[in-house]
PDB file of C-alpha atoms in Angstrom:
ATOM      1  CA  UNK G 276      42.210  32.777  45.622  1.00 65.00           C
ATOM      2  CA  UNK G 277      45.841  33.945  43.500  1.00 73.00           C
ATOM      3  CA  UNK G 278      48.184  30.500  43.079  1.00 82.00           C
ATOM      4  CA  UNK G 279      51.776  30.661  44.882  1.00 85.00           C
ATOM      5  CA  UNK G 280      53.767  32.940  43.066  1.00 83.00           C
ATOM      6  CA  UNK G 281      57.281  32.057  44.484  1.00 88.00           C
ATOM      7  CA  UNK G 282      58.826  28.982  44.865  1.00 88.00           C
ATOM      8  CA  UNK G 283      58.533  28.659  48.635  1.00 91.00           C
ATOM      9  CA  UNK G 284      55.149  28.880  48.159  1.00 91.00           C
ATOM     10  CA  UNK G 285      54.650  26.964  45.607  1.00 89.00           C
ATOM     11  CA  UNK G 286      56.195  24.055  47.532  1.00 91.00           C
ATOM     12  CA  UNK G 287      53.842  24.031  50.297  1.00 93.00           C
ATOM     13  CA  UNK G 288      51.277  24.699  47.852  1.00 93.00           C
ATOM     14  CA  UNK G 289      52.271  20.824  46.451  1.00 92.00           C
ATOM     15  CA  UNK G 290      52.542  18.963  49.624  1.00 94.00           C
ATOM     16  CA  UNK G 291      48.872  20.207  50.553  1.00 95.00           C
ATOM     17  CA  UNK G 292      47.620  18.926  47.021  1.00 93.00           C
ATOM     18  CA  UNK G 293      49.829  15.538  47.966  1.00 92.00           C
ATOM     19  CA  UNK G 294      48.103  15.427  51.201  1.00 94.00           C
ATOM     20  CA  UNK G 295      44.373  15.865  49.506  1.00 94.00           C
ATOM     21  CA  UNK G 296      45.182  13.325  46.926  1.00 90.00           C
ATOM     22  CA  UNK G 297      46.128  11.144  49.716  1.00 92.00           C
ATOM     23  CA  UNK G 298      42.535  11.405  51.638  1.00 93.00           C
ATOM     24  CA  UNK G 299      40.945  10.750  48.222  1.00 91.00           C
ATOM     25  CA  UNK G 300      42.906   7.536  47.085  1.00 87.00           C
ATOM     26  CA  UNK G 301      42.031   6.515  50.557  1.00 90.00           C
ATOM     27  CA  UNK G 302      38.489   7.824  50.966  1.00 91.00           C
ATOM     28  CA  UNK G 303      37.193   8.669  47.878  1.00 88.00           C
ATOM     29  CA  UNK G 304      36.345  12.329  46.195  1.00 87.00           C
ATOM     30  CA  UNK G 305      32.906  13.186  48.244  1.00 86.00           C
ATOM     31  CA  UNK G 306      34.252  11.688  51.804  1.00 90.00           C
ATOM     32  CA  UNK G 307      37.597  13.234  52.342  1.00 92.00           C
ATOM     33  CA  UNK G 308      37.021  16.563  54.532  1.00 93.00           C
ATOM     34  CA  UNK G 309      38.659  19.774  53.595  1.00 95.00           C
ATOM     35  CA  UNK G 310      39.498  19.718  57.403  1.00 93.00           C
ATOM     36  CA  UNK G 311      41.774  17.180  57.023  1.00 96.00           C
ATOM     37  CA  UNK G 312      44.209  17.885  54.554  1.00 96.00           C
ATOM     38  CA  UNK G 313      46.060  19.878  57.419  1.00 96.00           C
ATOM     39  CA  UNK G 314      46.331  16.708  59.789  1.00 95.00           C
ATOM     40  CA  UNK G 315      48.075  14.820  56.466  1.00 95.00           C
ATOM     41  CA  UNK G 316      50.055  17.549  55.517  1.00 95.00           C
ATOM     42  CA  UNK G 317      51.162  18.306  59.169  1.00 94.00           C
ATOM     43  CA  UNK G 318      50.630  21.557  59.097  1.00 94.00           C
ATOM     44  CA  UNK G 319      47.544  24.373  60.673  1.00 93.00           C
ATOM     45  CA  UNK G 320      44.586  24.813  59.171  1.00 92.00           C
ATOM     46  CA  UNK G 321      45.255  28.754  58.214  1.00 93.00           C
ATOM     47  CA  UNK G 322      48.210  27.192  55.957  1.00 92.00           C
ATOM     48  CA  UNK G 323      45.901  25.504  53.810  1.00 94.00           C
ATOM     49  CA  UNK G 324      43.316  28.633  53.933  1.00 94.00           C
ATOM     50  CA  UNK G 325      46.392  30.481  52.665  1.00 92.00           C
ATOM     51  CA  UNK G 326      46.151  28.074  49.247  1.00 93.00           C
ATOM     52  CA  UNK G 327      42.278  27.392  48.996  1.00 94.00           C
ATOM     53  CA  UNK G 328      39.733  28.823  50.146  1.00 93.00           C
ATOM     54  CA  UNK G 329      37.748  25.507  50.115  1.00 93.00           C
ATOM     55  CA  UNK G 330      37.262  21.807  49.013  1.00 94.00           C
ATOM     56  CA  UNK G 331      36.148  22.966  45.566  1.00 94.00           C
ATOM     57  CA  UNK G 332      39.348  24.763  45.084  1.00 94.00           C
ATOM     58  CA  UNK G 333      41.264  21.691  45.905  1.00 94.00           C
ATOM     59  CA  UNK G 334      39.277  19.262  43.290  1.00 93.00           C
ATOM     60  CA  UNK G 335      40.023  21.700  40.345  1.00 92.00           C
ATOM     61  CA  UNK G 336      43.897  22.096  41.154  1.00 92.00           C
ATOM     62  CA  UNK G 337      43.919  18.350  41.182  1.00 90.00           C
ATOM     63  CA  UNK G 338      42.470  18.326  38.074  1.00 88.00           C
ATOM     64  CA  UNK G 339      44.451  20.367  36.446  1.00 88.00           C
ATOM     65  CA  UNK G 340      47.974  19.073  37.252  1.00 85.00           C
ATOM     66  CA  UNK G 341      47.040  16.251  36.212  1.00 82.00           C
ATOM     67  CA  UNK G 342      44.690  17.071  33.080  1.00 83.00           C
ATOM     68  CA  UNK G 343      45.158  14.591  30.363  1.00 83.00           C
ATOM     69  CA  UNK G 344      45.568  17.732  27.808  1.00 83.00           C
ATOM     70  CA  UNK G 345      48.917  18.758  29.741  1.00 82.00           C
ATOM     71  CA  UNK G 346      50.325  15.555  28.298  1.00 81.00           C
ATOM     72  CA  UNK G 347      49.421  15.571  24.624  1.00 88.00           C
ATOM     73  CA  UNK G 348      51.181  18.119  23.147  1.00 87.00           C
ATOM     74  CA  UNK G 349      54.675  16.517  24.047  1.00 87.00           C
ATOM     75  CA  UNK G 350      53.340  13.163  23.294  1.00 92.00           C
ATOM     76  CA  UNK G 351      52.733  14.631  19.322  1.00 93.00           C
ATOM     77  CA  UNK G 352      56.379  16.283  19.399  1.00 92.00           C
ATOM     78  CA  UNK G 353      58.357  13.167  20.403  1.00 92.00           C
ATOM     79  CA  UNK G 354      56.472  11.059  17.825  1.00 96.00           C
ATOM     80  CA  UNK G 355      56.220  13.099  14.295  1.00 95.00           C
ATOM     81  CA  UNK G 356      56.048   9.687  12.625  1.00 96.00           C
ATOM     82  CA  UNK G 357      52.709   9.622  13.554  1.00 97.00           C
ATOM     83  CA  UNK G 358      49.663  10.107  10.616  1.00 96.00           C
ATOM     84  CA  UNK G 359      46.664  12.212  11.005  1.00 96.00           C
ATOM     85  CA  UNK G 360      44.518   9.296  11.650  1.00 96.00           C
ATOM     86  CA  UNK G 361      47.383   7.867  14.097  1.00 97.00           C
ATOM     87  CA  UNK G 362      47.416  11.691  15.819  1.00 97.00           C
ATOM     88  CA  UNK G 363      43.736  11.906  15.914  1.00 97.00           C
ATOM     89  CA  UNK G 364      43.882   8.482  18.553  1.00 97.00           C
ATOM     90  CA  UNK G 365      46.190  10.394  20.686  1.00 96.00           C
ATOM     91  CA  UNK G 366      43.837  12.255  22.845  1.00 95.00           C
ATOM     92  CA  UNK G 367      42.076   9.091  23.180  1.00 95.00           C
ATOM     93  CA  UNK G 368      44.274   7.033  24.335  1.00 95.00           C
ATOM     94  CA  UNK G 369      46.314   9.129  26.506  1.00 93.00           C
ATOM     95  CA  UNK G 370      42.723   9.325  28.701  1.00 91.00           C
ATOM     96  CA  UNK G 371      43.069   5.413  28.479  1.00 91.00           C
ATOM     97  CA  UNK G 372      46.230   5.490  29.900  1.00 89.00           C
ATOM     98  CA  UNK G 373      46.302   8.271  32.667  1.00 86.00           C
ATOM     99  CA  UNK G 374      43.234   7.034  34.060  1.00 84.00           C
ATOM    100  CA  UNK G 375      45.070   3.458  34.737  1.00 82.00           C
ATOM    101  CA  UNK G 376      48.038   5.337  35.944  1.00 81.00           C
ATOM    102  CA  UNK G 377      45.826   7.218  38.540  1.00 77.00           C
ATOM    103  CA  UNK G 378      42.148   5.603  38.879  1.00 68.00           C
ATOM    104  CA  UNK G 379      41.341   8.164  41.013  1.00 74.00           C
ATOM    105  CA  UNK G 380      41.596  10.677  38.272  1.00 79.00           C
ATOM    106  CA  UNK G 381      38.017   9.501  36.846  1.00 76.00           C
ATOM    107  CA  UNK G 382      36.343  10.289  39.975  1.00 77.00           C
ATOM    108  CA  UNK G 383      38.216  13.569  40.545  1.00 81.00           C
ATOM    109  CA  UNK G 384      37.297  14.472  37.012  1.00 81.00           C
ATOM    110  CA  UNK G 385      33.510  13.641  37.226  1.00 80.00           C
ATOM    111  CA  UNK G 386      32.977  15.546  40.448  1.00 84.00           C
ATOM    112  CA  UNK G 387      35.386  18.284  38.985  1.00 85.00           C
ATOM    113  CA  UNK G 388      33.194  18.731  36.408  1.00 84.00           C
ATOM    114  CA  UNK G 389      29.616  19.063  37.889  1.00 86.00           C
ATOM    115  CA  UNK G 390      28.693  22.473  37.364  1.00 89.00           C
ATOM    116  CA  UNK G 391      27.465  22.237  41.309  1.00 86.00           C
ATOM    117  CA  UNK G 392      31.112  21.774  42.062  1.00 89.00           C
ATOM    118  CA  UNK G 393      33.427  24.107  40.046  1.00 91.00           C
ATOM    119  CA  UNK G 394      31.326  27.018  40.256  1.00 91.00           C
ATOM    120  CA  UNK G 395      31.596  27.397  43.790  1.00 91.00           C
ATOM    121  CA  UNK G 396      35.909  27.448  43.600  1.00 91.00           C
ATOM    122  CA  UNK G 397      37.553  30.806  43.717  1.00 91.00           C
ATOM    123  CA  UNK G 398      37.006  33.021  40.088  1.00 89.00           C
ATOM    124  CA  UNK G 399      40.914  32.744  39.247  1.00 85.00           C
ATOM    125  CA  UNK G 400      40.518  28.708  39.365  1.00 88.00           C
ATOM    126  CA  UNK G 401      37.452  28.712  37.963  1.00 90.00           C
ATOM    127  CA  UNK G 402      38.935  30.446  34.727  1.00 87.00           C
ATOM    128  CA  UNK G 403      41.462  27.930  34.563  1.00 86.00           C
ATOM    129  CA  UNK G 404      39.355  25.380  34.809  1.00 89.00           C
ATOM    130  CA  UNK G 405      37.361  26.256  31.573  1.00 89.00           C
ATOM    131  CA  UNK G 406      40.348  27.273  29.807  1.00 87.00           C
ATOM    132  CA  UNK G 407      41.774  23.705  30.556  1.00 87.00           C
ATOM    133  CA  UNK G 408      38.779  21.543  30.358  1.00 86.00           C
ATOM    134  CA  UNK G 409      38.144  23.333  26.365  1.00 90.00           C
ATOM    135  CA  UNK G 410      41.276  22.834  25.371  1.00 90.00           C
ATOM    136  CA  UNK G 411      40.756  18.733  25.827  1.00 91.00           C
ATOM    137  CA  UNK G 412      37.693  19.260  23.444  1.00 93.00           C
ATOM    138  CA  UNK G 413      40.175  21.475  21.011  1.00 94.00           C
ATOM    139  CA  UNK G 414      42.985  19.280  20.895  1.00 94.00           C
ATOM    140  CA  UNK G 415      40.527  16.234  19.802  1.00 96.00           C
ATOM    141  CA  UNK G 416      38.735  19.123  17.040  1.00 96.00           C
ATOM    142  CA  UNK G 417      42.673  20.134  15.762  1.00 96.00           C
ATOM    143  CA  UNK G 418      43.821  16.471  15.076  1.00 96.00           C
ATOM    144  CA  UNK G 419      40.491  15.960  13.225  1.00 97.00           C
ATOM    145  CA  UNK G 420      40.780  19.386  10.973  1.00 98.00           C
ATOM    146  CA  UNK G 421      44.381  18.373  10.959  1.00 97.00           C
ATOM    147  CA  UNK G 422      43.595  14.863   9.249  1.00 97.00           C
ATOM    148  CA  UNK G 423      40.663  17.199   6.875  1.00 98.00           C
ATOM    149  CA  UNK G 424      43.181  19.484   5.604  1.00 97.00           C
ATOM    150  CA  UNK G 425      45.722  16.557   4.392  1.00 96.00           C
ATOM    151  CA  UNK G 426      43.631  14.842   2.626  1.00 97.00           C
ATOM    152  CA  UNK G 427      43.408  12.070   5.270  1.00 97.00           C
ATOM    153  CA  UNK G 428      39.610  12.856   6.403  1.00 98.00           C
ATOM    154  CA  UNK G 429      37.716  13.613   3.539  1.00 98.00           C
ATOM    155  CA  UNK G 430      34.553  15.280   5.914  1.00 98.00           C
ATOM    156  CA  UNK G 431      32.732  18.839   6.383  1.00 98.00           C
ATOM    157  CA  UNK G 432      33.471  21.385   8.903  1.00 97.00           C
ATOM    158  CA  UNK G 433      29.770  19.636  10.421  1.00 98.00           C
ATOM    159  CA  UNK G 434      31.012  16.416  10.142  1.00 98.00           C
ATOM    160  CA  UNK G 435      34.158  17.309  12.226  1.00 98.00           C
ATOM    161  CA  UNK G 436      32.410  18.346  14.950  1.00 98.00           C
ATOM    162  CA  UNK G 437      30.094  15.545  14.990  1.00 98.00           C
ATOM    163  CA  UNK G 438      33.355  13.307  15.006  1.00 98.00           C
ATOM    164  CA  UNK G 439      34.949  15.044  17.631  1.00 97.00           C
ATOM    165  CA  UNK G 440      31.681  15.083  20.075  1.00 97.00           C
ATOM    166  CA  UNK G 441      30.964  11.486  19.265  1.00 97.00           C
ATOM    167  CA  UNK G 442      34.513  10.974  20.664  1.00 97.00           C
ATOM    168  CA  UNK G 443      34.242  13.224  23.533  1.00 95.00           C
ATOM    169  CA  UNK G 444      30.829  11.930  24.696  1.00 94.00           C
ATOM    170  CA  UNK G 445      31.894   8.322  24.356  1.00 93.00           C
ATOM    171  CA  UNK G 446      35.195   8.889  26.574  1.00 90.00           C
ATOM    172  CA  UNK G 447      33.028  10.168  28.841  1.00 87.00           C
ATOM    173  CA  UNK G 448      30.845   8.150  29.407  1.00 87.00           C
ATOM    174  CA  UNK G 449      32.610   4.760  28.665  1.00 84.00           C
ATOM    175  CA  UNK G 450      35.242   6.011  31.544  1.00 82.00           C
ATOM    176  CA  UNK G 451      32.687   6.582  33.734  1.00 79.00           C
ATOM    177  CA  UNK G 452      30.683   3.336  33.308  1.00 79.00           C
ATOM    178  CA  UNK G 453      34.111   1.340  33.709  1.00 77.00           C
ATOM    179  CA  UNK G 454      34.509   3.011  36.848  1.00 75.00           C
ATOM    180  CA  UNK G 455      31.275   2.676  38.451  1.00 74.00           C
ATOM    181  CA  UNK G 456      31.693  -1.431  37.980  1.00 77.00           C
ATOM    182  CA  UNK G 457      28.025  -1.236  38.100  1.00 77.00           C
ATOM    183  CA  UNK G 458      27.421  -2.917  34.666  1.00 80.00           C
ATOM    184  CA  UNK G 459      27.885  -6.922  34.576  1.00 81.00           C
ATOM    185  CA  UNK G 460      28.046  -7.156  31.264  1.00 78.00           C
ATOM    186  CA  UNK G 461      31.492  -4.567  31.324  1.00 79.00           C
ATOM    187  CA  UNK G 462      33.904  -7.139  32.530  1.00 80.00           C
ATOM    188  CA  UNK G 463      37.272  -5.242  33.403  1.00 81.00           C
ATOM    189  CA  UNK G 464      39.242  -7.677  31.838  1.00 82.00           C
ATOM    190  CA  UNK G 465      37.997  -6.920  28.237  1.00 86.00           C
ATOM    191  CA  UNK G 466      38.042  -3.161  28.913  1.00 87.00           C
ATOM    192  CA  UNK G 467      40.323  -2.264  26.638  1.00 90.00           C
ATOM    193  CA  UNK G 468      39.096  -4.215  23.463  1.00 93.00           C
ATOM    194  CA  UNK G 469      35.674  -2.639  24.117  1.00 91.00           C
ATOM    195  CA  UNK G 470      37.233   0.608  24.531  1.00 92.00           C
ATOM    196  CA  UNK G 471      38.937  -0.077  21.404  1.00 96.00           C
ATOM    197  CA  UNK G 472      35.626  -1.657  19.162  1.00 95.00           C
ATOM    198  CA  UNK G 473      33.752   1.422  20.429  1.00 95.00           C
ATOM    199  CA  UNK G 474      36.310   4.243  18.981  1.00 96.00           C
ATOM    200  CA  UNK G 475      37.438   2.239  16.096  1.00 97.00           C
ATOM    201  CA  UNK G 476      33.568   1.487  15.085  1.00 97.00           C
ATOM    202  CA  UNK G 477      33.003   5.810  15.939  1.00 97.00           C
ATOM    203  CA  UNK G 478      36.176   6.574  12.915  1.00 97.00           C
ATOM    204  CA  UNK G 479      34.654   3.756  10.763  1.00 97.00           C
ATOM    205  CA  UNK G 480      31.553   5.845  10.097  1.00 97.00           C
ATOM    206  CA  UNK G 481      33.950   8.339   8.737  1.00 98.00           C
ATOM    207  CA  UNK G 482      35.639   9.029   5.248  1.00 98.00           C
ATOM    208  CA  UNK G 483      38.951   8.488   6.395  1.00 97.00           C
ATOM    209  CA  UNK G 484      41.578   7.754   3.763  1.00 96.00           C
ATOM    210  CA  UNK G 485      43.203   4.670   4.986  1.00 94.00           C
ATOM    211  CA  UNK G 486      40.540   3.159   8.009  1.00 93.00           C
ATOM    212  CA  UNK G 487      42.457   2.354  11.421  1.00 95.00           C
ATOM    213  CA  UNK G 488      43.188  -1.159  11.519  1.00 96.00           C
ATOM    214  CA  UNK G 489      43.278  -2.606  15.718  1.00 97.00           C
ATOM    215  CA  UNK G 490      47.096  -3.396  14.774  1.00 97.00           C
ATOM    216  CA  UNK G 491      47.701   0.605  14.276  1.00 97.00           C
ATOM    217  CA  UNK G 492      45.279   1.527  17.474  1.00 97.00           C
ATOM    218  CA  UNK G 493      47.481  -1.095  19.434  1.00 97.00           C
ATOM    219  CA  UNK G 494      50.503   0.373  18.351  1.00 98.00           C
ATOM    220  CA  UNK G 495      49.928   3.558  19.237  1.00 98.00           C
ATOM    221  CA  UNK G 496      48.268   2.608  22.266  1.00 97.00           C
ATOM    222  CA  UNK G 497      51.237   0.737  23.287  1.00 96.00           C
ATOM    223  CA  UNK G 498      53.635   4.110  22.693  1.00 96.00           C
ATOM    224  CA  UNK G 499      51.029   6.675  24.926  1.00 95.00           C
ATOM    225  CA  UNK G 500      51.489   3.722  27.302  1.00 92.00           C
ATOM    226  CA  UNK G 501      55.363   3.938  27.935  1.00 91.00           C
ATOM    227  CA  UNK G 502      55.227   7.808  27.663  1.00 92.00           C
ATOM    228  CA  UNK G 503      52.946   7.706  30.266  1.00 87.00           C
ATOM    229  CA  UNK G 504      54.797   4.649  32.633  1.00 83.00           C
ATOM    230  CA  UNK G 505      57.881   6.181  32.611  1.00 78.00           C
ATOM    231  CA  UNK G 506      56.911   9.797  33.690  1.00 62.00           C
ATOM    232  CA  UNK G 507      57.876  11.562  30.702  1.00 45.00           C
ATOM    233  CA  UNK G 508      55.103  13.925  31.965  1.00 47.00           C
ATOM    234  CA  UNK G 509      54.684  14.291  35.676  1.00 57.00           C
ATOM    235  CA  UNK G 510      52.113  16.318  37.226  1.00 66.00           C
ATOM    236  CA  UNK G 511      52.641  19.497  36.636  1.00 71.00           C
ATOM    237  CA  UNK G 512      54.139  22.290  39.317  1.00 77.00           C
ATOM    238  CA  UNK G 513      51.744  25.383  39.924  1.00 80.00           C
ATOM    239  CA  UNK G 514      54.116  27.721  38.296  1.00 76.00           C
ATOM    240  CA  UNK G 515      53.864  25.420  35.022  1.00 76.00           C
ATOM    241  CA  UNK G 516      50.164  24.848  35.651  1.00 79.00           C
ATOM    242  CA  UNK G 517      49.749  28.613  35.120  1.00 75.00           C
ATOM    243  CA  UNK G 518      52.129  28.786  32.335  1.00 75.00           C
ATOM    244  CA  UNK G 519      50.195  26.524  30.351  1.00 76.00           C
ATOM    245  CA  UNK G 520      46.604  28.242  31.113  1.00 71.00           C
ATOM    246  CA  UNK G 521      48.624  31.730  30.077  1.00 72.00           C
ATOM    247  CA  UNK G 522      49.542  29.951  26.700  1.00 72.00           C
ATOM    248  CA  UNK G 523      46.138  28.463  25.988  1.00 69.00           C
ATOM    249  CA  UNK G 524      44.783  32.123  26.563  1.00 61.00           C
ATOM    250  CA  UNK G 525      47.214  33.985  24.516  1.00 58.00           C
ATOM    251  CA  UNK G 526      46.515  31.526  21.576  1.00 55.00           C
ATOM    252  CA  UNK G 527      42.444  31.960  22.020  1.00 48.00           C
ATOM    253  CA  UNK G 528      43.344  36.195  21.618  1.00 45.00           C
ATOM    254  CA  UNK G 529      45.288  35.629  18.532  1.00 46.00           C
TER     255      UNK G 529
END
């Protein structure tokens, strides 16, 4: 299934992804019915076949207007005063902060990524979909070789990676358990300390320069916060959705 390639279409192409975001803030990611996007978006049911060809093609172009990796890069351009070890928290944080802008992104991103769900999308989404979900994982490995080649991580190649997939397993699960609200002992209202012990004590076990103090990690925080709140990155259209994917695979060929 091709994305809209003219404006037009592109339009109609956002109200129907409105209309499923909709059914999902009000019924949840595995309730809302493919069927009904059309009765939200007030339109037939052949206009949304146009777009997807079914509810797994839906979840992924959620995702990916609203990936946290389509915010990052700006994030690190506006703010140059940054250090490595400041740069590194980025990624981290702007997860933190998207997911309390949208709480429904959690959800759409752990049903997203079940490998039950995006392989049955259409093979053009699909490939954007691993393009996109690889570069979060990159941009997390970049700030860390970033911080090794100034001086500011004093690690091994090995001990980068490590780094970066203690990081990117403890997002993912530490997201997930806060939205489950399963756990009694993971009180919301100390979410973000713990979120902030549990990444600090991760970078502590590394030979950073200068360690992150929780004034710096607030301080940053604070800045992904207001980049976030006042839109400074909205969901992205479908022509810059594809834009972005053609960049990311123009970069991995170079």
């Amino acid at each position: 299934m091709y994305c809209p390639k003219t404006p037009q279409a592109e339009n109609r192409c956002q109200i129907l992804l409105n209309a499923a975001e909709t059914l999902i803030e009000e019924q949840g990611v595995i309730s809302f019915k493919f069927s009904d996007i059309a009765k939200v978006a007030n339109c037939s049911t052949g206009s949304v076949y146009k777009f997807f060809e079914s509810k797994e093609d839906v979840l992924i172009c959620l995702f990916l207007r609203s990936a946290t990796s389509n915010c990052i890069p700006d994030f690190l351009d506006i703010h140059p005063e940054l250090d490595d070890a400041e740069r590194f928290l980025v990624p981290i944080l702007m997860t933190y902060a998207v997911i309390t802008k949208s709480p429904s992104f959690t959800a759409l991103r752990s049903v997203s990524v079940n490998s039950k769900v995006w392989t049955l999308a259409s093979c053009e989404k699909v490939q954007r979909f691993k393009v996109r979900a690889n570069r979060f994982f990159d941009l997390i490995m970049e700030q860390a070789k970033s911080a090794q080649q100034s001086g500011m991580l004093n690690e091994s190649d090995e001990r980068l990676l490590l780094l970066s997939q203690l990081i990117y397993f403890q997002l993912y699960g530490q997201t997930t358990a806060y939205e489950s609200r399963l756990i009694n002992k993971l009180p919301m209202e100390n979410k973000d300390r713990a979120q902030m012990d549990c990444i600090l004590a991760i970078m502590s076990a590394f030979n950073w320069k200068v360690q992150l103090t929780p004034e710096r990690y607030e301080r940053v925080f604070k800045q992904v916060n207001q980049f976030i709140s006042v839109g400074t990155k909205n969901k992205l259209t479908c022509q810059q959705c594809q834009k972005v994917n053609a960049s990311l695979k123009n970069n991995l060929t170079k």
